[in-house]
């Protein structure tokens, strides 16, 4: 768990950097493209991201695997919080946009719970695909297409959303470190988990084995 936790922190920091560059871009299409630096960096350095790791549970679900997965998720959470704290000092000019993005995500909670869950599922499918392509086919094309697609389509990525909520929460704690903020993140984590496991589960049923990423 120690390895997963600390590599998860590093991955969370990378996702936070991707989130910061997205906030900094006036053009959302450019922001979506530049966000890929996060997953590219994670895959190249071999760090651990929950949304790329959860699909492995389908074919390898020992107690150690489950503990490692939760260690990774906890590390991702801590990493995004760390990056948010650093960004608060390093790029305070992003305050207005961080508040706008986070408030948009939480505005309809809890009534928007079903949409959030299903948007998380769709993102989980794409993240599994991106990481699987990198690990199994040795190509970054999955990352370069899947990441912008989930952003532009409005799908929800739990670790990126942690950064947005934490960054906004530093400026306005009462609004974002709240029951609605917790519920939102929990639903996206659940959605990403279902989406990330869906493709390998279907492969397991259809072929007798699943093709897992890392």
Coordinates of C-alpha atoms in Angstrom, one line a residue:
X1 CA 0.0 0.0 0.0
X2 CA 2.9 2.4 0.7
X3 CA 4.1 2.3 -2.9
X4 CA 0.6 2.8 -4.2
X5 CA 0.0 5.7 -1.8
X6 CA 3.1 7.7 -2.6
X7 CA 2.9 7.0 -6.4
X8 CA -0.8 8.0 -6.1
X9 CA 0.2 11.3 -4.5
X10 CA 2.5 11.9 -7.5
X11 CA -0.3 11.1 -9.9
X12 CA -2.6 13.4 -8.1
X13 CA -0.1 16.2 -8.4
X14 CA 0.1 15.6 -12.1
X15 CA -3.7 15.7 -12.5
X16 CA -3.7 18.9 -10.5
X17 CA -1.2 20.4 -13.0
X18 CA -3.4 19.3 -15.8
X19 CA -6.4 20.9 -14.1
X20 CA -4.5 24.2 -13.6
X21 CA -3.6 24.4 -17.3
X22 CA -7.2 23.7 -18.2
X23 CA -8.3 26.6 -16.0
X24 CA -5.6 28.9 -17.4
X25 CA -6.7 28.4 -21.1
X26 CA -9.2 30.8 -22.5
X27 CA -10.1 28.3 -25.2
X28 CA -11.7 25.1 -23.8
X29 CA -10.5 23.0 -26.8
X30 CA -6.9 24.0 -26.1
X31 CA -7.4 23.4 -22.4
X32 CA -8.7 19.9 -23.1
X33 CA -5.7 19.1 -25.3
X34 CA -3.2 20.5 -22.8
X35 CA -4.8 18.6 -20.0
X36 CA -3.3 15.4 -21.6
X37 CA 0.1 16.4 -20.1
X38 CA -1.3 15.0 -16.8
X39 CA -2.0 11.4 -18.0
X40 CA 1.0 11.4 -20.3
X41 CA 3.3 12.3 -17.4
X42 CA 1.6 9.7 -15.2
X43 CA 2.0 6.9 -17.7
X44 CA 5.6 7.8 -18.7
X45 CA 6.8 8.0 -15.1
X46 CA 4.8 4.9 -14.0
X47 CA 2.8 6.6 -11.3
X48 CA -0.5 5.2 -10.2
X49 CA -3.9 6.8 -11.0
X50 CA -7.1 5.3 -9.6
X51 CA -9.0 5.7 -12.9
X52 CA -6.4 3.8 -14.8
X53 CA -5.9 1.1 -12.2
X54 CA -9.4 0.2 -11.1
X55 CA -10.1 -1.9 -14.2
X56 CA -7.4 -4.4 -13.1
X57 CA -9.6 -5.5 -10.2
X58 CA -11.8 -7.4 -12.7
X59 CA -9.1 -10.1 -13.3
X60 CA -6.9 -9.6 -10.2
X61 CA -8.9 -8.9 -7.0
X62 CA -6.8 -10.3 -4.1
X63 CA -6.9 -8.5 -0.8
X64 CA -3.5 -7.0 -1.7
X65 CA -4.9 -5.7 -5.0
X66 CA -7.9 -4.1 -3.3
X67 CA -5.7 -2.5 -0.6
X68 CA -3.4 -1.2 -3.2
X69 CA -6.3 0.3 -5.2
X70 CA -7.6 2.2 -2.1
X71 CA -4.1 3.3 -1.3
X72 CA -3.8 4.7 -4.8
X73 CA -7.1 6.5 -4.4
X74 CA -6.1 8.0 -1.1
X75 CA -2.8 9.1 -2.6
X76 CA -4.6 10.7 -5.6
X77 CA -6.8 12.6 -3.1
X78 CA -3.8 13.8 -1.1
X79 CA -1.9 14.7 -4.3
X80 CA -4.7 16.8 -5.7
X81 CA -5.0 18.6 -2.4
X82 CA -1.3 19.2 -2.3
X83 CA -1.3 20.6 -5.8
X84 CA -4.3 22.8 -5.0
X85 CA -2.4 24.3 -2.0
X86 CA 0.7 24.9 -4.2
X87 CA -1.4 26.4 -7.0
X88 CA -3.1 28.7 -4.4
X89 CA 0.2 30.4 -3.9
X90 CA 1.7 29.9 -7.4
X91 CA -1.2 30.8 -9.6
X92 CA -3.7 32.8 -7.5
X93 CA -5.1 34.4 -10.7
X94 CA -7.0 31.2 -11.4
X95 CA -9.3 31.8 -8.4
X96 CA -12.2 33.1 -10.4
X97 CA -12.1 30.3 -12.9
X98 CA -11.7 27.6 -10.2
X99 CA -14.7 28.9 -8.4
X100 CA -16.7 29.0 -11.6
X101 CA -15.8 25.4 -12.6
X102 CA -16.4 24.0 -9.1
X103 CA -19.6 25.8 -8.5
X104 CA -20.9 24.6 -11.9
X105 CA -20.2 21.0 -10.8
X106 CA -21.9 21.3 -7.4
X107 CA -24.7 23.7 -8.3
X108 CA -27.3 21.0 -8.9
X109 CA -26.3 18.6 -6.1
X110 CA -27.9 16.5 -4.8
X111 CA -30.6 16.5 -7.4
X112 CA -28.1 16.0 -10.2
X113 CA -26.7 12.8 -8.7
X114 CA -27.8 10.4 -11.4
X115 CA -26.3 12.5 -14.1
X116 CA -23.0 12.8 -12.2
X117 CA -22.8 9.1 -11.7
X118 CA -23.4 8.3 -15.3
X119 CA -21.0 11.0 -16.5
X120 CA -18.4 9.3 -14.3
X121 CA -19.1 5.9 -15.9
X122 CA -18.5 7.3 -19.4
X123 CA -15.3 9.0 -18.3
X124 CA -14.1 5.7 -16.7
X125 CA -14.6 3.9 -20.0
X126 CA -12.4 6.4 -21.8
X127 CA -9.7 6.4 -19.1
X128 CA -9.5 2.6 -19.1
X129 CA -9.1 2.7 -22.9
X130 CA -6.4 5.4 -22.8
X131 CA -4.3 3.5 -20.2
X132 CA -4.8 0.1 -21.8
X133 CA -3.6 1.5 -25.2
X134 CA -0.5 2.9 -23.6
X135 CA 0.4 -0.2 -21.6
X136 CA -0.7 -2.9 -24.1
X137 CA -0.1 -1.2 -27.5
X138 CA 2.7 1.1 -26.5
X139 CA 1.0 4.2 -28.0
X140 CA -0.1 7.5 -26.6
X141 CA -2.9 8.0 -29.1
X142 CA -5.4 6.7 -26.6
X143 CA -4.4 9.4 -24.2
X144 CA -4.3 12.2 -26.8
X145 CA -7.9 11.4 -27.9
X146 CA -9.6 10.0 -24.9
X147 CA -8.7 12.8 -22.5
X148 CA -9.9 15.7 -24.6
X149 CA -13.0 13.7 -25.5
X150 CA -14.1 13.2 -21.9
X151 CA -13.4 16.9 -21.1
X152 CA -15.3 18.3 -24.1
X153 CA -18.2 15.9 -23.7
X154 CA -18.7 17.0 -20.1
X155 CA -17.9 13.6 -18.5
X156 CA -16.6 13.6 -14.9
X157 CA -13.2 12.5 -13.8
X158 CA -13.0 12.0 -10.1
X159 CA -9.3 12.9 -9.5
X160 CA -9.5 16.0 -11.7
X161 CA -12.7 17.0 -9.9
X162 CA -10.9 16.6 -6.6
X163 CA -8.5 19.2 -7.7
X164 CA -11.2 21.6 -8.9
X165 CA -13.2 21.2 -5.7
X166 CA -10.1 21.5 -3.4
X167 CA -8.7 24.5 -5.3
X168 CA -12.0 26.3 -5.1
X169 CA -12.4 25.2 -1.5
X170 CA -9.2 27.0 -0.4
X171 CA -10.8 30.2 -1.5
X172 CA -14.3 29.4 -0.2
X173 CA -14.2 26.5 2.3
X174 CA -17.9 26.6 3.4
X175 CA -19.2 26.3 -0.2
X176 CA -17.0 23.4 -1.3
X177 CA -15.8 21.5 1.7
X178 CA -19.4 20.5 2.2
X179 CA -21.8 17.5 2.2
X180 CA -22.6 18.3 -1.5
X181 CA -18.9 18.4 -2.3
X182 CA -18.3 15.1 -0.7
X183 CA -21.4 13.5 -2.3
X184 CA -20.3 14.8 -5.8
X185 CA -16.8 13.4 -5.5
X186 CA -18.1 10.0 -4.1
X187 CA -20.5 9.6 -7.0
X188 CA -17.8 10.4 -9.6
X189 CA -15.5 7.9 -7.9
X190 CA -18.2 5.2 -8.1
X191 CA -19.0 6.1 -11.7
X192 CA -15.4 6.0 -12.8
X193 CA -15.1 2.6 -11.0
X194 CA -18.0 1.1 -12.9
X195 CA -16.8 2.6 -16.2
X196 CA -13.3 1.5 -15.7
X197 CA -14.3 -2.1 -15.0
X198 CA -17.0 -2.3 -17.6
X199 CA -14.8 -3.0 -20.7
X200 CA -12.5 -5.6 -19.0
X201 CA -15.6 -7.3 -17.6
X202 CA -17.2 -7.6 -21.0
X203 CA -13.9 -8.9 -22.4
X204 CA -13.8 -11.4 -19.6
X205 CA -17.3 -12.7 -20.4
X206 CA -16.8 -12.7 -24.2
X207 CA -13.2 -14.0 -24.4
X208 CA -12.6 -15.7 -21.1
X209 CA -10.0 -13.1 -20.2
X210 CA -9.8 -9.3 -19.8
X211 CA -7.2 -7.0 -21.2
X212 CA -6.1 -4.9 -18.3
X213 CA -4.2 -1.6 -18.1
X214 CA -2.3 -0.3 -15.1

